[in-house]
XYZ file of C-alpha atoms in Angstrom:
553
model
C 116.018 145.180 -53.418
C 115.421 148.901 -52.737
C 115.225 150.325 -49.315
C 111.181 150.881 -49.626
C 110.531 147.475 -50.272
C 109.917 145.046 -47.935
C 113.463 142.900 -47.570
C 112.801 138.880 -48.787
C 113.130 136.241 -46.170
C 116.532 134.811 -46.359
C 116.822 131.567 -48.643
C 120.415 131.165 -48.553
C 121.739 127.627 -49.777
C 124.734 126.697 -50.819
C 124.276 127.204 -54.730
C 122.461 130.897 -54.400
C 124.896 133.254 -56.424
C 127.267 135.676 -54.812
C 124.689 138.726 -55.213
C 121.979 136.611 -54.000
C 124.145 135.873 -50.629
C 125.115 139.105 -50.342
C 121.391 140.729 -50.859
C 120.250 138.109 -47.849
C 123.347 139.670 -45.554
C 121.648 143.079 -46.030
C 118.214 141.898 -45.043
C 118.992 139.590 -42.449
C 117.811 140.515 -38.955
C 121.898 139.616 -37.462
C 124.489 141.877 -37.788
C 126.916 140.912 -40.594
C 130.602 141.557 -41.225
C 133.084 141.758 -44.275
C 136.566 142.235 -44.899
C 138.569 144.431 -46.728
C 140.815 142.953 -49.667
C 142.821 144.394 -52.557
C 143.933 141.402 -54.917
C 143.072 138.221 -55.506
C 145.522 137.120 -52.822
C 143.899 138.848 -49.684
C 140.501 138.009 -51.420
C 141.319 134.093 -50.905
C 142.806 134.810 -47.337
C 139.659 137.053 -46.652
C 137.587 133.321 -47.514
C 139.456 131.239 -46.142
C 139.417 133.001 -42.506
C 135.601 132.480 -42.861
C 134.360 135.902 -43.673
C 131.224 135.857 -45.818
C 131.628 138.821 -47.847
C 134.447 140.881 -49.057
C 135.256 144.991 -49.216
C 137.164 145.837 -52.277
C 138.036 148.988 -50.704
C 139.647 151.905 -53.006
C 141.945 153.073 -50.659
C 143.331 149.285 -50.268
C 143.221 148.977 -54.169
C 144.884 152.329 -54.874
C 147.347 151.446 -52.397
C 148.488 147.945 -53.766
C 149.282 149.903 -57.305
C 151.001 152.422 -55.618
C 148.796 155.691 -56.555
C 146.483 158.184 -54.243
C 143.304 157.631 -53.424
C 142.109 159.978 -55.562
C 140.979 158.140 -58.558
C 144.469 157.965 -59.845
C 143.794 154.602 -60.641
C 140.881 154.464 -63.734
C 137.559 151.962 -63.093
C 138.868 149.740 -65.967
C 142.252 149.625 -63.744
C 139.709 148.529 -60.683
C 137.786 146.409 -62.573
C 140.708 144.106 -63.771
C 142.040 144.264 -59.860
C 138.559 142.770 -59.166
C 137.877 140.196 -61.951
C 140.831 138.806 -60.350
C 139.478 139.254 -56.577
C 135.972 137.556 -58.040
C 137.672 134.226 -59.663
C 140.149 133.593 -56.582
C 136.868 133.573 -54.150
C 133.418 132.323 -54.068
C 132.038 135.109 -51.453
C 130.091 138.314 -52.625
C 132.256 141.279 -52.941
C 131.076 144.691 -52.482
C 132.800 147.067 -54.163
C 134.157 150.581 -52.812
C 132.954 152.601 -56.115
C 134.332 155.843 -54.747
C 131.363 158.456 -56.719
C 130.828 156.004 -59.530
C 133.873 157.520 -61.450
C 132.052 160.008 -62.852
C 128.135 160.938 -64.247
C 125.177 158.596 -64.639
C 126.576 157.408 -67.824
C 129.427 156.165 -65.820
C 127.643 154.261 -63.293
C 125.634 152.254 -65.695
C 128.908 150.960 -67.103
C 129.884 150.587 -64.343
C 127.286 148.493 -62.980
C 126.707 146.262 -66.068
C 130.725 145.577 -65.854
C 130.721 144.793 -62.411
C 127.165 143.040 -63.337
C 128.971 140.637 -65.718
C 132.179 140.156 -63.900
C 129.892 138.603 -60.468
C 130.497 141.552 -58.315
C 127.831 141.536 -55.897
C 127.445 145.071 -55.274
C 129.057 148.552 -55.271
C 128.730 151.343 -53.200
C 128.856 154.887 -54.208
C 129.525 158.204 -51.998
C 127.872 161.742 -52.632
C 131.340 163.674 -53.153
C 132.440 165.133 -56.011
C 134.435 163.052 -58.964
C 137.501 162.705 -58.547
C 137.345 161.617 -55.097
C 138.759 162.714 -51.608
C 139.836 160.383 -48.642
C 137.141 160.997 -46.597
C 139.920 161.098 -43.951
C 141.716 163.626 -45.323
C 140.694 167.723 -44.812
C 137.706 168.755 -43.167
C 134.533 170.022 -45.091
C 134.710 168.423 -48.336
C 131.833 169.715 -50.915
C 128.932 167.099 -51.198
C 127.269 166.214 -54.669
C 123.942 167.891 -55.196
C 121.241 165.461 -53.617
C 119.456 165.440 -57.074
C 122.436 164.845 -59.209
C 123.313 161.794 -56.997
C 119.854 160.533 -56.886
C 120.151 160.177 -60.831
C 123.038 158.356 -60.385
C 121.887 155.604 -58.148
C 118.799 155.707 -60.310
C 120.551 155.205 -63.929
C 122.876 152.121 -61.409
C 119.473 150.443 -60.870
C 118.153 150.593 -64.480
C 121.268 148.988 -65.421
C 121.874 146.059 -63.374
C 121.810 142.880 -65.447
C 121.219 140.712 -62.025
C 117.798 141.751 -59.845
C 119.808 140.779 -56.392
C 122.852 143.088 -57.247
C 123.324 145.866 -54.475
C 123.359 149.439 -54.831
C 124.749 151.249 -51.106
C 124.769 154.623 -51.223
C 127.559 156.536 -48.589
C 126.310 159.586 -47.167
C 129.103 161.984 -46.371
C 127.421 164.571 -44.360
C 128.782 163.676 -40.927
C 131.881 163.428 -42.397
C 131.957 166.884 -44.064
C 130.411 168.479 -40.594
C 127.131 169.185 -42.567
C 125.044 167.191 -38.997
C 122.421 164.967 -37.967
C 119.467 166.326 -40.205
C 121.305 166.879 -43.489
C 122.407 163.159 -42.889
C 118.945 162.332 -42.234
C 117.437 164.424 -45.507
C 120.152 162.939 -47.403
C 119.885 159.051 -46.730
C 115.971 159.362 -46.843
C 116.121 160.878 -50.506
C 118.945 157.834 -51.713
C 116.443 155.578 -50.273
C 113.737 157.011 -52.318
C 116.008 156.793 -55.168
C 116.244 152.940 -55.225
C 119.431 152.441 -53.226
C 119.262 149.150 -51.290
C 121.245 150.007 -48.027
C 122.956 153.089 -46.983
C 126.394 153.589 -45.450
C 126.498 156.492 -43.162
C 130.259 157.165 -42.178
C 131.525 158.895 -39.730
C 135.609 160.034 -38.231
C 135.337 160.928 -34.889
C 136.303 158.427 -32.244
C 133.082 157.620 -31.050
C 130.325 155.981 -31.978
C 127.960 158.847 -31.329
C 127.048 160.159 -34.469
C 126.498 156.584 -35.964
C 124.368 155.894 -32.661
C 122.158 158.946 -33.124
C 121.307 158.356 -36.456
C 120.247 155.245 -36.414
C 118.307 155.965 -33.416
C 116.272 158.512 -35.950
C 116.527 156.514 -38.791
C 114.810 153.331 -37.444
C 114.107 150.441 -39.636
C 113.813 152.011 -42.687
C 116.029 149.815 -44.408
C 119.753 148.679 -44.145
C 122.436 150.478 -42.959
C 126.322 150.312 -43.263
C 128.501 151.423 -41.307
C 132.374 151.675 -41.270
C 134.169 151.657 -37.566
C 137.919 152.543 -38.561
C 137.836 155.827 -36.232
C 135.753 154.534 -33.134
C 137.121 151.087 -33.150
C 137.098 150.577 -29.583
C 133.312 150.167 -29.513
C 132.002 146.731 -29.667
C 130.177 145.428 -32.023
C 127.440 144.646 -29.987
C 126.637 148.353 -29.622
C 125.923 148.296 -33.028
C 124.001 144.765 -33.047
C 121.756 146.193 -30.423
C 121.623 149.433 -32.483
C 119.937 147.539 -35.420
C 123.139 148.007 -37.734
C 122.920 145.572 -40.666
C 126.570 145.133 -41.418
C 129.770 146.454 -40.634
C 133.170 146.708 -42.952
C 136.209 146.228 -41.827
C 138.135 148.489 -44.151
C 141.779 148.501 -45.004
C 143.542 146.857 -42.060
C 145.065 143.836 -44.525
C 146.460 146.093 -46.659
C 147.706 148.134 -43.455
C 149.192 144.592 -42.185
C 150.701 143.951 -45.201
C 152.820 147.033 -45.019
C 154.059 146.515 -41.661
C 155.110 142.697 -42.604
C 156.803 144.055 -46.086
C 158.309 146.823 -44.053
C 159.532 144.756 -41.073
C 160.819 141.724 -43.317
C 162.459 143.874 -45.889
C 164.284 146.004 -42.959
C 165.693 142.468 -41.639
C 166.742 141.502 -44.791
C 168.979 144.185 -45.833
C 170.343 144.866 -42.397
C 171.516 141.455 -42.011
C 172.152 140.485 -45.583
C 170.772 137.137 -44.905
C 167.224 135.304 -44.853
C 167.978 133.519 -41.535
C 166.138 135.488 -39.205
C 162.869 135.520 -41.319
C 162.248 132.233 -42.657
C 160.702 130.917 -39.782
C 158.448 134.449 -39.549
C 156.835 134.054 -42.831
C 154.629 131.350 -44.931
C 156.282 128.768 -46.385
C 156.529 128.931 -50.426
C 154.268 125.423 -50.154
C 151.714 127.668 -48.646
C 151.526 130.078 -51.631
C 151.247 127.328 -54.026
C 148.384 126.256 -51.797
C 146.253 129.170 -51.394
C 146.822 129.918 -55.652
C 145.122 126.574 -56.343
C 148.473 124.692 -57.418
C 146.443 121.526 -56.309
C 143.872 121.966 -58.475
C 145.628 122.720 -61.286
C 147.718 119.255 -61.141
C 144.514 117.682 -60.682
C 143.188 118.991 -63.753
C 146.347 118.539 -65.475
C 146.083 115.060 -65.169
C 142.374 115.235 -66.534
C 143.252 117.765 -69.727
C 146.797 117.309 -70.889
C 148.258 114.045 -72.056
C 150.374 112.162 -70.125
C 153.748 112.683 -71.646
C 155.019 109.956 -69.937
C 152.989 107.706 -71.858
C 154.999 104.585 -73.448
C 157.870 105.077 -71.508
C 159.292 102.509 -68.132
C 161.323 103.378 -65.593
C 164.384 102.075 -63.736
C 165.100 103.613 -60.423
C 168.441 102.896 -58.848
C 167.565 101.879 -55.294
C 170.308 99.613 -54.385
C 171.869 101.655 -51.461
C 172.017 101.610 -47.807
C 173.307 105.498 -47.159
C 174.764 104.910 -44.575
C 174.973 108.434 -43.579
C 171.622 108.232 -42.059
C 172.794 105.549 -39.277
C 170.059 103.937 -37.659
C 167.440 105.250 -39.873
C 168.721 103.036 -42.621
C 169.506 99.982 -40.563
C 166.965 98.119 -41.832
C 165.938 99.124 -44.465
C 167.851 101.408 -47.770
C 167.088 104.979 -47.714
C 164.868 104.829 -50.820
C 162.470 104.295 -48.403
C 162.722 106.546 -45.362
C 159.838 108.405 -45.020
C 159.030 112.412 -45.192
C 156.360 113.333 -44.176
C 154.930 110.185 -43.867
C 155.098 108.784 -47.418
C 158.915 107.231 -48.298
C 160.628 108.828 -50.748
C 160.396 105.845 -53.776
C 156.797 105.893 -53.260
C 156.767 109.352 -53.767
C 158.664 109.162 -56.804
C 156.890 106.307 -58.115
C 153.549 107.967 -57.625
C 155.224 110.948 -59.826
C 155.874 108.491 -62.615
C 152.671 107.183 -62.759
C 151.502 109.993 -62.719
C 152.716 111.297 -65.682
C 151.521 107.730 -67.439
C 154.833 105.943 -66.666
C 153.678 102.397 -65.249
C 156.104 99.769 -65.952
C 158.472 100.874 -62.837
C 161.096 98.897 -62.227
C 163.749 98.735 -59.022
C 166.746 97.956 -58.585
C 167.503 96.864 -55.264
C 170.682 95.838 -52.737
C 170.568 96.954 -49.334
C 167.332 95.178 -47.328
C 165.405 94.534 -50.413
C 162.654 92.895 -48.261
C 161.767 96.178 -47.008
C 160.880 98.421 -50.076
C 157.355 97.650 -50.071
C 155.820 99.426 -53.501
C 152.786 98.223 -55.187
C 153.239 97.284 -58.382
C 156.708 97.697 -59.657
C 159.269 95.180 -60.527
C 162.098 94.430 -58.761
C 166.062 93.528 -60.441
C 168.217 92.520 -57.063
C 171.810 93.778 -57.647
C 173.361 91.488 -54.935
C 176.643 92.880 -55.093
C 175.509 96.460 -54.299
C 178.386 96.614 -51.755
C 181.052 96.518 -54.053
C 179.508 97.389 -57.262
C 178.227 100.624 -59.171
C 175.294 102.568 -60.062
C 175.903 101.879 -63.885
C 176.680 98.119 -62.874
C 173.062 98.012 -61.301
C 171.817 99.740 -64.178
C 173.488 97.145 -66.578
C 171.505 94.569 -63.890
C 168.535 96.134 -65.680
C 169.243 96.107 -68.674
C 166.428 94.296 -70.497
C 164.447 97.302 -69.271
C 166.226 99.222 -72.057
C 164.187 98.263 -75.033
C 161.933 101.517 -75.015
C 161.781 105.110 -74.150
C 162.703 105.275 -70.136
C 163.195 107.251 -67.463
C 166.485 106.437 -65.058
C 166.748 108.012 -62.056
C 168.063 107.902 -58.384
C 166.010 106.036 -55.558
C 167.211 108.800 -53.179
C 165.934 112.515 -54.972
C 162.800 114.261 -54.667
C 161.785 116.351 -57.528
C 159.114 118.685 -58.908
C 156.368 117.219 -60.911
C 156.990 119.991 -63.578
C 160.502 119.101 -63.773
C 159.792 115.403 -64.681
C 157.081 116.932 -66.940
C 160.016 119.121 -68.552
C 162.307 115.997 -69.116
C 159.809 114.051 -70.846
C 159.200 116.924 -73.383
C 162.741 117.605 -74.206
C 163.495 116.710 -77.359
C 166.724 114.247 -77.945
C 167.794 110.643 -77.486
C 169.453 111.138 -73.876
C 168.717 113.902 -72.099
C 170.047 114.290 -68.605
C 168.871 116.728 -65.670
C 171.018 119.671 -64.311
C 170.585 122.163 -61.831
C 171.722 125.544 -63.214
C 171.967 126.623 -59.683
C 173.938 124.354 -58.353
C 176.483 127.195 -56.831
C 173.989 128.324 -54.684
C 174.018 124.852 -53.528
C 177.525 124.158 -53.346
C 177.230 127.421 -50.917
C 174.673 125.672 -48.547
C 175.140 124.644 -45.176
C 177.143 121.154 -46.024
C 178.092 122.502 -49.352
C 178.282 118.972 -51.100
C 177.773 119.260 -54.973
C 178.484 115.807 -57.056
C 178.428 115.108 -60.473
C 178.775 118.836 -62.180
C 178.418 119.132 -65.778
C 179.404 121.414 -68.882
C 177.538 121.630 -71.523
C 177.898 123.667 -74.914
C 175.536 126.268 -73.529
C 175.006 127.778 -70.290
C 171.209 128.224 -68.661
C 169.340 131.157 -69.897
C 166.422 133.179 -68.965
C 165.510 133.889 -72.486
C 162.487 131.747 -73.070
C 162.697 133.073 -76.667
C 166.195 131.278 -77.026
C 165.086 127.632 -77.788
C 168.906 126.515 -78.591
C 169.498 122.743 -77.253
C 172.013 122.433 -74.568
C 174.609 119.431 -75.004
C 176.679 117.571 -72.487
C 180.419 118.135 -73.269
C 181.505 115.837 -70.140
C 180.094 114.976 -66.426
C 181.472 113.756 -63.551
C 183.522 114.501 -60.197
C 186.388 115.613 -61.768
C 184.974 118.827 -63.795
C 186.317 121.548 -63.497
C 184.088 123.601 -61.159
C 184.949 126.998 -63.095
C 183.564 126.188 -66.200
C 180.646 123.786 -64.871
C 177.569 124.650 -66.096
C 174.933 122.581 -63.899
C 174.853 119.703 -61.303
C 173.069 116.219 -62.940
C 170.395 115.911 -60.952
C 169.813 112.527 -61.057
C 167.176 111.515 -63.605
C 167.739 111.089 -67.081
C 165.688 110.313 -70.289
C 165.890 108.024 -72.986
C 164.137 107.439 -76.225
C 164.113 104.628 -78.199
C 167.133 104.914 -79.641
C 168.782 106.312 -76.511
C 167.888 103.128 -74.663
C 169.243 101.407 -77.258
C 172.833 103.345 -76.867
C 173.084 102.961 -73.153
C 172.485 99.568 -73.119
C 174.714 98.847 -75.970
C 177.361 101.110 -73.957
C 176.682 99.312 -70.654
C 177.626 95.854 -72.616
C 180.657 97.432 -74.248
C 181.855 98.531 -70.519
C 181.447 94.959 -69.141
C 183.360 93.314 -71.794
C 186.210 95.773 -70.913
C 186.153 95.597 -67.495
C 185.313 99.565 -66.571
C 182.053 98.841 -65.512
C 182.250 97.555 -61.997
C 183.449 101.082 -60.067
C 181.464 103.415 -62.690
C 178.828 105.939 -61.617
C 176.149 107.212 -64.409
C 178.294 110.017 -65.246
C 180.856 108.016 -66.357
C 178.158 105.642 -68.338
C 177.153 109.023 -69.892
C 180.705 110.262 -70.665
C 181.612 107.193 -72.664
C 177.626 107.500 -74.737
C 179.583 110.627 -75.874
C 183.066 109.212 -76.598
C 180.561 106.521 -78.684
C 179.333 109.385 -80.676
C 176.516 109.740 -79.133
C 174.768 113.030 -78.511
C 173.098 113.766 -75.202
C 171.521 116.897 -74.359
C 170.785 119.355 -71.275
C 167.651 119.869 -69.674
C 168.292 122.868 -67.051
C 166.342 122.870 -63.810
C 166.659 126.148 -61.141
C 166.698 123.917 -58.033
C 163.845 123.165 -56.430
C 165.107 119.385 -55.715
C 167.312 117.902 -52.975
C 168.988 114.489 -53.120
C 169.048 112.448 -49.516
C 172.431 111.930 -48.011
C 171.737 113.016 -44.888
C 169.471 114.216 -41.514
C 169.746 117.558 -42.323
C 168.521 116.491 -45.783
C 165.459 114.893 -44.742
C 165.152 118.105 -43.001
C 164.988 119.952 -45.793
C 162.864 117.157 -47.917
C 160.157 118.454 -45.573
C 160.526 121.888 -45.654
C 160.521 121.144 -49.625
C 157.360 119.445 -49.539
């Protein structure tokens, strides 16, 4: 919609398109307001604070890629910044176009890119290409009122979407040209087709912006940008007939003072202490990229890799570290964050397909209340061992399975990860686990070596296999931390169970942990392999555990 024609009523609904909204926030009769962003990041914070429109300002852009703002960065640079901004949000964005980045030719690329990429609108200044700060120098040269009428023109006649916006910037107050040129200036964008303008001005009052919209009147839409004369409320300009106001770069201006102040901290004191508690949580990032989404559709698009397997999830103890909490019922199923932790990880494994769970319980069976899993009581839990309860379970074994702890949390990707490794047995270790044994209690059980340490190289697909596990490895030439959870195929249920029988005949089963199980698979020729995890999981021994279970979560 131009600025002679006479503005549509607004029909907002919920489905109207992002130019659509953004062509109503123009013509409404309220003053509207929209926020500056400068990647997809601040674009979703700009949304979620409840602003209806965003400003992809330049200077914000230029900034977050580390160049002037001086069309250092190209348009195609921009206009990958933006796709970005426009798929993290469903609010209009109005581009800062700077002069178009270059002649009419440019702008009608421009516009048909930013056209087919859902960009609501761009506005355009009359300086010269490439650009100046308008806050920077004093009497910058204007473009020739002609030359820039062409250009809003050839924007127009190349819009692929009627309701996208074309706001012009008129840089005569800034540039100390006055009032009138203003005036002669806006009028003859207007005639031009431009849909609102933007008249800017830098000095600390509102009085320029006052007096020309006092002359202007309601000739159509106008823009304004209050950086300089913030102090002035906005109702000043709501009762000046001002039909929407940008708030221009202060996120980006935030975001250096919170990189600048956190970074400072951080190397001063060498330690991440005094800013944890400062700063979002990583579980917030995940949240505000979508990472709940994308499990959702994970479950809907990608097979379940879990599919044909079982589980058996030791469960059998009291831990008695966490006194009280535990005196009625085993820690499997003390609760963070209001869900116990074997629901949690039974909800995992069903997740990815697994649903023949089974348990194996000791300590106050009667209280693990799961739906749907079977239960194997190991009655002796007191005096017995993990393999032992294992063994207890035994006719489990006759398929692929997944073994695992009653007691660990775990990422859904990591179980994901297990399930696709190839071999037999593969067992679970934390590459990290240094960094752990370095923590505030510093406990690290069951280390591992394997034939190959964890690498980064993603192109380096080289199976990793256990060489021994267990309490008594050498910490120097550990390579991980088991983790807790293990995975067997066919065949590798097969060898477990058949090395679980061997053990009871013998007599070395009562006292023996997994590790030991898993040390004489290998002594039995049997090959089990590595899957390497970089933390991100926390076994439950403890309060200050279930501390961290929450912070994890």
């Amino acid at each position: 919609m131009s600025l002679n024609a006479v503005p549509a009523a607004p029909t907002a609904t919920p489905a109207a398109s992002k130019t659509a909204r953004f062509r109503q926030m123009l013509a409404s009769a309220e003053l509207e307001f929209i926020m500056e962003a400068h990647n997809g990041l601040s674009a979703r914070i700009v949304e979620e604070t409840g602003f209806a429109g965003i400003w992809a300002s330049g200077l914000s852009i230029s900034s977050a890629l580390g160049v002037r703002d001086n069309n250092e960065a190209s348009w195609t640079q921009v206009l990958e910044v933006l796709e970005f901004m426009a798929d993290a949000t469903t609010i209009p964005i109005l581009l800062d176009g700077d002069t178009g980045y270059g002649n009419f030719n440019n702008m009608r690329r421009l516009v048909s890119k930013l056209c087919a990429r859902g960009v609501a609108g761009v506005c355009i200044e009359d300086k010269l290409f490439p650009k100046t700060n308008s806050f920077i120098g004093s009497a910058q040269p204007l473009a020739d009122i002609d030359e820039f009428c062409g250009k809003i023109k050839a924007g127009k006649d190349s819009q692929l979407d009627d309701d996208f916006q074309i706001v012009a910037r008129v840089e005569a107050l800034i540039s100390g040209w006055g009032l009138d040129e203003a005036l002669r200036r806006a009028e003859a964008y207007r005639e031009a087709g431009a849909d609102a303008i933007l008249m800017h001005s830098k000095i600390a009052v509102p009085d320029e912006i006052l007096a020309f919209m006092k002359e202007w009147g309601d000739r159509g839409p106008v823009v304004i940008v209050p950086t300089m004369y913030y102090a002035t409320p906005a109702d000043v300009f709501r009762e000046a007939g001002v039909s929407l106001i940008i708030w221009a770069n202060h996120n980006m201006r935030a975001a250096m003072a919170a990189m600048r102040d956190v970074s400072r901290e951080i190397y001063e004191t060498e330690s991440l202490v005094g800013v944890e508690h400062k700063i979002p949580t990583v579980k917030e990032v995940f949240q505000l990229a979508g990472n709940d989404e994308l499990a959702e559709a994970e479950g809907r698009y990608l097979p379940n890799q879990g599919a044909g397997h079982g589980a058996v999830v030791l469960a059998a103890s009291r831990g008695a570290a966490l006194g009280a909490l535990t005196a009625d019922r085993p820690k499997c199923m003390i609760p963070v964050r209001g869900t116990p932790l074997l629901a949690r990880q039974v909800d995992m494994l069903r997740a990815a397909g697994i649903d023949e769970v089974s348990i194996v319980t000791g300590w106050a069976a009667d209280a693990i209340d799961v739906a749907k899993v079977a239960k194997v009581h190991n009655a002796d839990f007191e005096n017995s061992s993990e393999a032992h309860s294992l063994h207890l379970a035994a006719d489990k074994l006759t398929g692929p399975t997944v073994v695992s702890y009653g007691d660990i949390l775990i990422r859904d990707y990591m179980l994901d990860a297990l399930l696709r490794a190839e071999g037999d047995i593969v067992v679970m270790a934390d590459a990290l686990w240094r960094d752990r044994a370095q923590s505030a209690d510093g406990l690290v059980r069951d280390l591992v070596v394997a034939d190959r340490p964890f690498t980064t190289d993603f192109l380096d697909d080289t199976p990793a296999r256990l060489v021994e596990a267990g309490d008594h490895v050498d910490r120097d030439t550990a390579t991980g931390e088991w983790v807790g959870v293990l995975k067997l195929s066919e065949a590798g249920a097969r060898a477990i169970a058949e090395t679980l029988a061997a053990m009871a005949a013998d007599g070395t089963l009562g006292e023996a942990d997994i590790p030991v199980l898993l040390n004489r698979a290998l002594q039995a020729g049997h090959e089990v392999r590595v899957q390497y995890v970089t933390g991100q999981w926390l076994d439950i021994d403890d309060a200050l555990d279930l501390a961290r279970a929450g912070e994890l979560l």
